[in-house]
Amino acid sequence: MEQRILVIGATGMLGKPVSLQLHTDGFKVKVLARDPERAKNKLGNGFEIVAGNVTDPGSLMSAMDDCDCVHINLSSSTFKELHDVEYRGSLNIIRAAVSKQLKRLTIITGAGVRKENTWAPMIRTRYHIEKEIISSGVPYTIFAPTHFMESIPKYIKGDRALIFGRQPHKIHWVAAADYAKMVSHAFQRKDTENKKFWIMGPEAFTMEEAITMYCKVKCPGISISRIPLSMMGFMATITFKSQFKYVVKTMKYFNKAGETGDPQEANELLGKPITTMSMWLNEK
Ligand SMILES: NC(=O)c1ccc[n+]([C@@H]2O[C@H](COP(=O)([O-])OP(=O)(O)OC[C@H]3O[C@@H](n4cnc5c(N)ncnc54)[C@H](OP(=O)(O)O)[C@@H]3O)[C@@H](O)[C@H]2O)c1
């Protein structure tokens, strides 16, 4: 029988490629979106789209009615969203999945979601979400990818590329298309149940190296500026902007915590990511 997967966050930068890949691979994909019309414009045909919000448990229960599995792709850009949408929203999804006795609950968290990094608020929140999922009793798969190549353009602001802090660590940048195939493979294999997979691309570059490569191909001549984290912290304090404060905390975390996690099991069971930075730059 065809599996029907509910994707929550299907319009997102990483939710969309996953939804398209699941559809291509023959799954029935149902999408829960806050704005179904906008979701339809983004995703195109082939998806059943229902209105809902992760802050509304009733909408989750009815969206899951005829589903076998659920994939969570939520994000936040303020501390309030981190608590209300990512944390409370994920708990609502987990409760609904338990009550509907779903066959699989999958989620994207991040490679850095480990106990030693829980000093960072976003990691602490995702660490607790992972724990709730693991103890829920619903068969689960947790995807813990490192940085995505698709996030590089976010560092370009106007005619400058900005690097916040030293960002000294090498990162195995991964392409969203490779990750999407891995998620789809996980739904096709029983032996991927109750596992957490670290997902990393084939080559490692620092943030500066990756941004420099991107700019060379996509926006030659653009200048790259480095902004000290202390200056960003000061600006966030005097502007009182919650989004700014959230970005500063995130960049401090990236600056301090190097990439950790072993991708071997993910590569063996889900298929190794193959897209290199230059392949990705030339494909786009
Ligand atoms: N970028 C990276 O390099 C990277 C690396 C590892 C992990 N991650 C993690 O991957 C996750 C997903 O990232 P992304 O870039 O795909 O995020 P995104 O583009 O911001 O997408 C978030 C999705 O959540 C949906 N959403 C937000 N609030 C909602 C609510 N109240 N109810 C229902 N849906 C809601 C949005 O839907 P609508 O706005 O359409 O309603 C959107 O589809 C994040 O947690 C991120 O931290 C990212």
mmCIF file of N, CA, C and O and ligand atoms in Angstrom, residues 8-15 32-35 38 52-55 73-75 85-86 108-110 126 145-148 151 154, ligand 1:
data_model
loop_
_atom_site.group_PDB
_atom_site.id
_atom_site.type_symbol
_atom_site.label_atom_id
_atom_site.label_comp_id
_atom_site.label_asym_id
_atom_site.label_seq_id
_atom_site.Cartn_x
_atom_site.Cartn_y
_atom_site.Cartn_z
ATOM 1 N N ILE A 8 5.207 18.907 7.296
ATOM 2 C CA ILE A 8 4.910 20.167 7.991
ATOM 3 C C ILE A 8 6.133 21.071 7.816
ATOM 4 O O ILE A 8 7.226 20.741 8.270
ATOM 5 N N GLY A 9 5.906 22.188 7.091
ATOM 6 C CA GLY A 9 7.034 23.063 6.731
ATOM 7 C C GLY A 9 7.495 22.777 5.307
ATOM 8 O O GLY A 9 8.655 22.983 4.962
ATOM 9 N N ALA A 10 6.545 22.322 4.467
ATOM 10 C CA ALA A 10 6.880 21.898 3.092
ATOM 11 C C ALA A 10 7.261 23.070 2.195
ATOM 12 O O ALA A 10 7.862 22.866 1.138
ATOM 13 N N THR A 11 6.894 24.288 2.590
ATOM 14 C CA THR A 11 7.249 25.440 1.744
ATOM 15 C C THR A 11 8.655 25.937 2.065
ATOM 16 O O THR A 11 9.155 26.844 1.412
ATOM 17 N N GLY A 12 9.280 25.379 3.076
ATOM 18 C CA GLY A 12 10.575 25.876 3.539
ATOM 19 C C GLY A 12 11.713 25.549 2.580
ATOM 20 O O GLY A 12 11.578 24.707 1.682
ATOM 21 N N MET A 13 12.831 26.208 2.802
ATOM 22 C CA MET A 13 14.017 26.016 1.949
ATOM 23 C C MET A 13 14.406 24.534 1.874
ATOM 24 O O MET A 13 14.850 24.050 0.836
ATOM 25 N N LEU A 14 14.202 23.803 2.989
ATOM 26 C CA LEU A 14 14.575 22.383 3.018
ATOM 27 C C LEU A 14 13.360 21.470 2.977
ATOM 28 O O LEU A 14 13.470 20.300 2.631
ATOM 29 N N GLY A 15 12.186 22.012 3.310
ATOM 30 C CA GLY A 15 10.952 21.221 3.255
ATOM 31 C C GLY A 15 10.492 21.010 1.823
ATOM 32 O O GLY A 15 9.952 19.949 1.483
ATOM 33 N N LEU A 32 0.745 20.343 5.306
ATOM 34 C CA LEU A 32 0.026 21.234 6.220
ATOM 35 C C LEU A 32 0.690 22.605 6.094
ATOM 36 O O LEU A 32 1.902 22.730 6.300
ATOM 37 N N ALA A 33 -0.099 23.619 5.703
ATOM 38 C CA ALA A 33 0.479 24.953 5.499
ATOM 39 C C ALA A 33 -0.415 26.011 6.128
ATOM 40 O O ALA A 33 -1.636 25.866 6.161
ATOM 41 N N ARG A 34 0.226 27.078 6.581
ATOM 42 C CA ARG A 34 -0.572 28.178 7.153
ATOM 43 C C ARG A 34 -1.360 28.877 6.063
ATOM 44 O O ARG A 34 -2.463 29.341 6.290
ATOM 45 N N ASP A 35 -0.782 28.933 4.867
ATOM 46 C CA ASP A 35 -1.442 29.589 3.740
ATOM 47 C C ASP A 35 -1.440 28.618 2.552
ATOM 48 O O ASP A 35 -0.482 28.571 1.771
ATOM 49 N N ARG A 38 -0.600 29.932 -1.031
ATOM 50 C CA ARG A 38 0.828 30.231 -1.197
ATOM 51 C C ARG A 38 1.623 28.921 -1.355
ATOM 52 O O ARG A 38 2.529 28.819 -2.184
ATOM 53 N N GLY A 52 -3.466 24.662 8.217
ATOM 54 C CA GLY A 52 -3.208 24.285 9.609
ATOM 55 C C GLY A 52 -2.070 25.092 10.174
ATOM 56 O O GLY A 52 -1.403 25.856 9.458
ATOM 57 N N ASN A 53 -1.879 24.933 11.476
ATOM 58 C CA ASN A 53 -0.824 25.665 12.165
ATOM 59 C C ASN A 53 -0.350 24.770 13.312
ATOM 60 O O ASN A 53 -1.187 24.169 14.011
ATOM 61 N N VAL A 54 0.955 24.678 13.506
ATOM 62 C CA VAL A 54 1.445 23.774 14.553
ATOM 63 C C VAL A 54 1.063 24.257 15.955
ATOM 64 O O VAL A 54 1.150 23.492 16.923
ATOM 65 N N THR A 55 0.635 25.514 16.060
ATOM 66 C CA THR A 55 0.176 26.017 17.357
ATOM 67 C C THR A 55 -1.276 25.602 17.632
ATOM 68 O O THR A 55 -1.792 25.870 18.716
ATOM 69 N N ASN A 73 9.596 19.966 9.404
ATOM 70 C CA ASN A 73 10.631 20.890 8.888
ATOM 71 C C ASN A 73 10.278 22.309 9.350
ATOM 72 O O ASN A 73 9.843 23.142 8.566
ATOM 73 N N LEU A 74 10.413 22.542 10.659
ATOM 74 C CA LEU A 74 10.075 23.863 11.201
ATOM 75 C C LEU A 74 11.342 24.670 11.417
ATOM 76 O O LEU A 74 12.435 24.109 11.539
ATOM 77 N N SER A 75 11.197 25.983 11.509
ATOM 78 C CA SER A 75 12.363 26.826 11.811
ATOM 79 C C SER A 75 11.893 27.999 12.661
ATOM 80 O O SER A 75 10.700 28.167 12.893
ATOM 81 N N VAL A 85 6.807 28.002 18.160
ATOM 82 C CA VAL A 85 6.630 27.227 16.924
ATOM 83 C C VAL A 85 7.465 25.943 16.967
ATOM 84 O O VAL A 85 6.925 24.844 16.876
ATOM 85 N N GLU A 86 8.793 26.103 17.134
ATOM 86 C CA GLU A 86 9.628 24.890 17.071
ATOM 87 C C GLU A 86 9.361 23.968 18.262
ATOM 88 O O GLU A 86 9.126 22.778 18.077
ATOM 89 N N ILE A 108 14.013 17.228 10.860
ATOM 90 C CA ILE A 108 15.350 17.792 10.654
ATOM 91 C C ILE A 108 15.687 18.587 11.910
ATOM 92 O O ILE A 108 14.875 19.391 12.380
ATOM 93 N N THR A 109 16.868 18.324 12.482
ATOM 94 C CA THR A 109 17.307 19.147 13.619
ATOM 95 C C THR A 109 18.617 19.843 13.201
ATOM 96 O O THR A 109 18.557 20.903 12.581
ATOM 97 N N GLY A 110 19.754 19.233 13.438
ATOM 98 C CA GLY A 110 21.011 19.854 13.034
ATOM 99 C C GLY A 110 22.177 19.050 13.587
ATOM 100 O O GLY A 110 22.052 18.395 14.632
ATOM 101 N N ARG A 126 16.239 22.119 20.476
ATOM 102 C CA ARG A 126 16.171 20.964 19.558
ATOM 103 C C ARG A 126 16.593 19.668 20.254
ATOM 104 O O ARG A 126 16.090 18.596 19.917
ATOM 105 N N PRO A 145 21.671 17.333 9.760
ATOM 106 C CA PRO A 145 22.611 17.778 8.737
ATOM 107 C C PRO A 145 23.477 18.936 9.213
ATOM 108 O O PRO A 145 23.094 19.697 10.097
ATOM 109 N N THR A 146 24.633 19.053 8.573
ATOM 110 C CA THR A 146 25.484 20.215 8.792
ATOM 111 C C THR A 146 24.925 21.378 7.961
ATOM 112 O O THR A 146 23.767 21.341 7.546
ATOM 113 N N HIS A 147 25.729 22.383 7.664
ATOM 114 C CA HIS A 147 25.231 23.550 6.913
ATOM 115 C C HIS A 147 24.911 23.171 5.463
ATOM 116 O O HIS A 147 25.627 22.373 4.855
ATOM 117 N N PHE A 148 23.863 23.790 4.947
ATOM 118 C CA PHE A 148 23.468 23.548 3.555
ATOM 119 C C PHE A 148 24.078 24.593 2.626
ATOM 120 O O PHE A 148 24.175 25.774 2.981
ATOM 121 N N SER A 151 22.164 27.755 2.046
ATOM 122 C CA SER A 151 22.114 28.868 3.010
ATOM 123 C C SER A 151 23.178 29.931 2.703
ATOM 124 O O SER A 151 23.143 31.019 3.267
ATOM 125 N N LYS A 154 22.288 33.595 1.867
ATOM 126 C CA LYS A 154 21.759 34.407 2.980
ATOM 127 C C LYS A 154 22.840 35.322 3.577
ATOM 128 O O LYS A 154 22.518 36.254 4.302
HETATM 129 N N1 LIG B 1 20.154 26.180 6.778
HETATM 130 C C1 LIG B 1 20.971 25.229 7.171
HETATM 131 O O1 LIG B 1 22.137 25.172 6.753
HETATM 132 C C2 LIG B 1 20.476 24.180 8.164
HETATM 133 C C3 LIG B 1 21.340 23.165 8.583
HETATM 134 C C4 LIG B 1 20.862 22.186 9.461
HETATM 135 C C5 LIG B 1 19.559 22.264 9.942
HETATM 136 N N2 LIG B 1 18.745 23.284 9.538
HETATM 137 C C6 LIG B 1 17.388 23.349 10.100
HETATM 138 O O2 LIG B 1 16.427 22.966 9.153
HETATM 139 C C7 LIG B 1 15.146 23.455 9.582
HETATM 140 C C8 LIG B 1 14.345 23.872 8.383
HETATM 141 O O3 LIG B 1 15.003 24.933 7.707
HETATM 142 P P1 LIG B 1 14.347 25.684 6.455
HETATM 143 O O4 LIG B 1 15.449 26.534 5.901
HETATM 144 O O5 LIG B 1 13.628 24.753 5.564
HETATM 145 O O6 LIG B 1 13.289 26.641 7.187
HETATM 146 P P2 LIG B 1 12.284 27.656 6.499
HETATM 147 O O7 LIG B 1 12.622 27.881 5.077
HETATM 148 O O8 LIG B 1 12.206 28.858 7.386
HETATM 149 O O9 LIG B 1 10.892 26.865 6.549
HETATM 150 C C9 LIG B 1 10.149 26.742 7.716
HETATM 151 C C10 LIG B 1 8.799 26.136 7.405
HETATM 152 O O10 LIG B 1 8.027 26.117 8.610
HETATM 153 C C11 LIG B 1 6.697 26.505 8.309
HETATM 154 N N3 LIG B 1 6.084 27.093 9.504
HETATM 155 C C12 LIG B 1 6.555 28.131 10.237
HETATM 156 N N4 LIG B 1 5.713 28.393 11.255
HETATM 157 C C13 LIG B 1 4.693 27.492 11.161
HETATM 158 C C14 LIG B 1 3.519 27.252 11.927
HETATM 159 N N5 LIG B 1 3.206 27.998 12.999
HETATM 160 N N6 LIG B 1 2.700 26.232 11.552
HETATM 161 C C15 LIG B 1 2.990 25.487 10.449
HETATM 162 N N7 LIG B 1 4.098 25.664 9.682
HETATM 163 C C16 LIG B 1 4.923 26.669 10.038
HETATM 164 C C17 LIG B 1 6.838 27.511 7.189
HETATM 165 O O11 LIG B 1 5.645 27.526 6.479
HETATM 166 P P3 LIG B 1 4.932 28.831 5.875
HETATM 167 O O12 LIG B 1 5.806 30.026 6.190
HETATM 168 O O13 LIG B 1 4.789 28.547 4.423
HETATM 169 O O14 LIG B 1 3.632 28.854 6.566
HETATM 170 C C18 LIG B 1 7.976 26.908 6.369
HETATM 171 O O15 LIG B 1 7.474 26.000 5.429
HETATM 172 C C19 LIG B 1 15.435 24.582 10.577
HETATM 173 O O16 LIG B 1 15.095 24.177 11.872
HETATM 174 C C20 LIG B 1 16.934 24.771 10.445
HETATM 175 O O17 LIG B 1 17.541 25.223 11.627
HETATM 176 C C21 LIG B 1 19.171 24.224 8.652
#
